Short mmCIF file of C-alpha atoms in Angstrom, two decimals:
data_model
loop_
_atom_site.label_atom_id
_atom_site.label_comp_id
_atom_site.label_asym_id
_atom_site.label_seq_id
_atom_site.Cartn_x
_atom_site.Cartn_y
_atom_site.Cartn_z
CA MET W 1014 -27.58 -39.54 -8.44
CA SER W 1015 -30.90 -38.82 -10.14
CA PRO W 1016 -31.76 -35.22 -11.12
CA ALA W 1017 -34.80 -35.14 -8.82
CA LEU W 1018 -32.74 -36.31 -5.85
CA THR W 1019 -30.03 -33.78 -6.66
CA THR W 1020 -32.58 -30.95 -6.84
CA PHE W 1021 -34.17 -32.05 -3.58
CA ALA W 1022 -30.78 -32.27 -1.84
CA SER W 1023 -29.83 -28.84 -3.17
CA GLU W 1024 -33.05 -27.28 -1.86
CA LEU W 1025 -32.77 -29.08 1.47
CA LEU W 1026 -29.12 -28.27 2.11
CA TYR W 1027 -28.62 -24.94 0.34
CA HIS W 1028 -32.13 -23.40 0.55
CA GLY W 1029 -31.93 -22.22 -3.05
CA TYR W 1030 -28.64 -20.29 -2.68
CA ASP W 1031 -26.22 -20.75 -5.56
CA GLY W 1032 -22.61 -19.77 -6.10
CA THR W 1033 -21.62 -16.33 -7.28
CA GLY W 1034 -21.08 -15.57 -10.92
CA GLY W 1035 -17.61 -14.04 -10.70
CA PHE W 1036 -14.30 -14.73 -9.06
CA THR W 1037 -14.75 -14.58 -5.29
CA GLY W 1038 -11.22 -15.30 -4.18
CA PHE W 1039 -8.35 -13.11 -3.02
CA PRO W 1040 -8.35 -9.80 -4.95
CA ASN W 1041 -11.63 -8.23 -3.86
CA GLU W 1042 -12.22 -4.74 -2.46
CA GLY W 1043 -11.76 -5.81 1.15
CA THR W 1044 -8.31 -7.18 0.43
CA TRP W 1045 -7.15 -3.86 -0.99
CA VAL W 1046 -8.61 -1.96 1.97
CA ILE W 1047 -6.79 -4.24 4.42
CA PHE W 1048 -3.42 -4.09 2.69
CA ALA W 1049 -3.55 -0.43 1.69
CA ILE W 1050 -5.15 1.22 4.73
CA ILE W 1051 -5.45 -0.99 7.79
CA LEU W 1052 -1.91 -2.38 7.69
CA VAL W 1053 -0.20 1.04 7.39
CA PRO W 1054 0.81 1.00 11.11
CA VAL W 1055 2.42 -2.41 10.59
CA TYR W 1056 4.35 -1.06 7.60
CA ILE W 1057 5.53 1.91 9.67
CA MET W 1058 6.58 -0.42 12.50
CA LEU W 1059 8.58 -2.61 10.10
CA ALA W 1060 10.31 0.41 8.59
CA ALA W 1061 11.12 1.75 12.07
CA TRP W 1062 12.76 -1.55 13.06
CA PHE W 1063 15.31 -1.16 10.26
CA LEU W 1064 15.53 2.62 9.76
CA GLY W 1065 15.20 3.92 13.33
CA LYS W 1066 17.81 4.58 15.99
CA PRO W 1067 19.12 2.53 17.81
CA ARG W 1068 19.20 -0.01 15.00
CA ASP W 1069 19.35 -3.73 15.79
CA THR W 1070 19.11 -5.76 12.59
CA SER W 1071 18.97 -9.17 14.26
CA THR W 1072 16.03 -8.15 16.46
CA GLY W 1073 14.29 -6.63 13.42
CA LEU W 1074 14.73 -9.84 11.45
CA LEU W 1075 13.43 -11.84 14.42
CA GLY W 1076 10.33 -9.61 14.49
CA VAL W 1077 9.82 -10.04 10.74
CA GLY W 1078 10.12 -13.80 11.18
CA TYR W 1079 7.46 -13.76 13.90
CA LEU W 1080 5.13 -11.62 11.75
CA VAL W 1081 5.58 -13.87 8.72
CA GLY W 1082 5.01 -16.99 10.85
CA LEU W 1083 1.86 -15.62 12.49
CA THR W 1084 0.46 -14.36 9.20
CA THR W 1085 1.17 -17.63 7.42
CA SER W 1086 -0.43 -19.69 10.18
CA MET W 1087 -3.55 -17.50 10.13
CA TRP W 1088 -3.91 -17.57 6.31
CA VAL W 1089 -3.33 -21.32 6.04
CA GLY W 1090 -5.69 -22.00 8.95
CA MET W 1091 -8.42 -19.84 7.43
CA PHE W 1092 -7.90 -21.46 4.03
CA ILE W 1093 -8.36 -24.93 5.53
CA LEU W 1094 -11.41 -23.73 7.47
CA THR W 1095 -12.90 -22.17 4.33
CA VAL W 1096 -12.48 -25.39 2.37
CA LEU W 1097 -13.97 -27.39 5.24
CA ILE W 1098 -16.99 -25.07 5.53
CA GLY W 1099 -17.49 -25.23 1.75
CA VAL W 1100 -17.43 -29.03 1.74
CA VAL W 1101 -19.68 -29.46 4.79
CA PHE W 1102 -22.27 -26.73 4.18
CA TYR W 1103 -22.13 -26.01 0.43
CA GLY W 1104 -21.41 -29.40 -1.10
CA GLY W 1105 -17.89 -28.76 -2.37
CA PRO W 1106 -14.72 -26.74 -1.98
CA PRO W 1107 -14.79 -23.03 -2.82
CA GLU W 1108 -14.16 -21.49 -6.21
CA PRO W 1109 -10.36 -21.30 -6.55
CA ILE W 1110 -10.22 -25.06 -5.93
CA SER W 1111 -13.33 -26.13 -7.86
CA SER W 1112 -15.95 -24.69 -10.19
CA VAL W 1113 -18.32 -21.86 -9.27
CA GLY W 1114 -21.16 -22.80 -6.93
CA PRO W 1115 -22.31 -26.16 -5.66
CA PRO W 1116 -21.28 -29.13 -7.83
#
């Protein structure tokens, strides 16, 4: 593709927005807030399943299995959606998969 056509397509599709300069993947501030503060009740619930009275290990393991399954399905679904949005609206997959910014 010619440089003029590439520049025109970039302006038309991306309105002058470029990729960020740093790593924009998993370990940002919001991730630490979610895992360190917001999920504290979930951690307490998990501990209570195995440390509380009456204790039922099989039910606790079933609950852990459900939590892992739900979390995995949400993370994988959001990952696929993020890649799809990057390809459709920004001209390429996001940073952990490809280079920074539009190709």
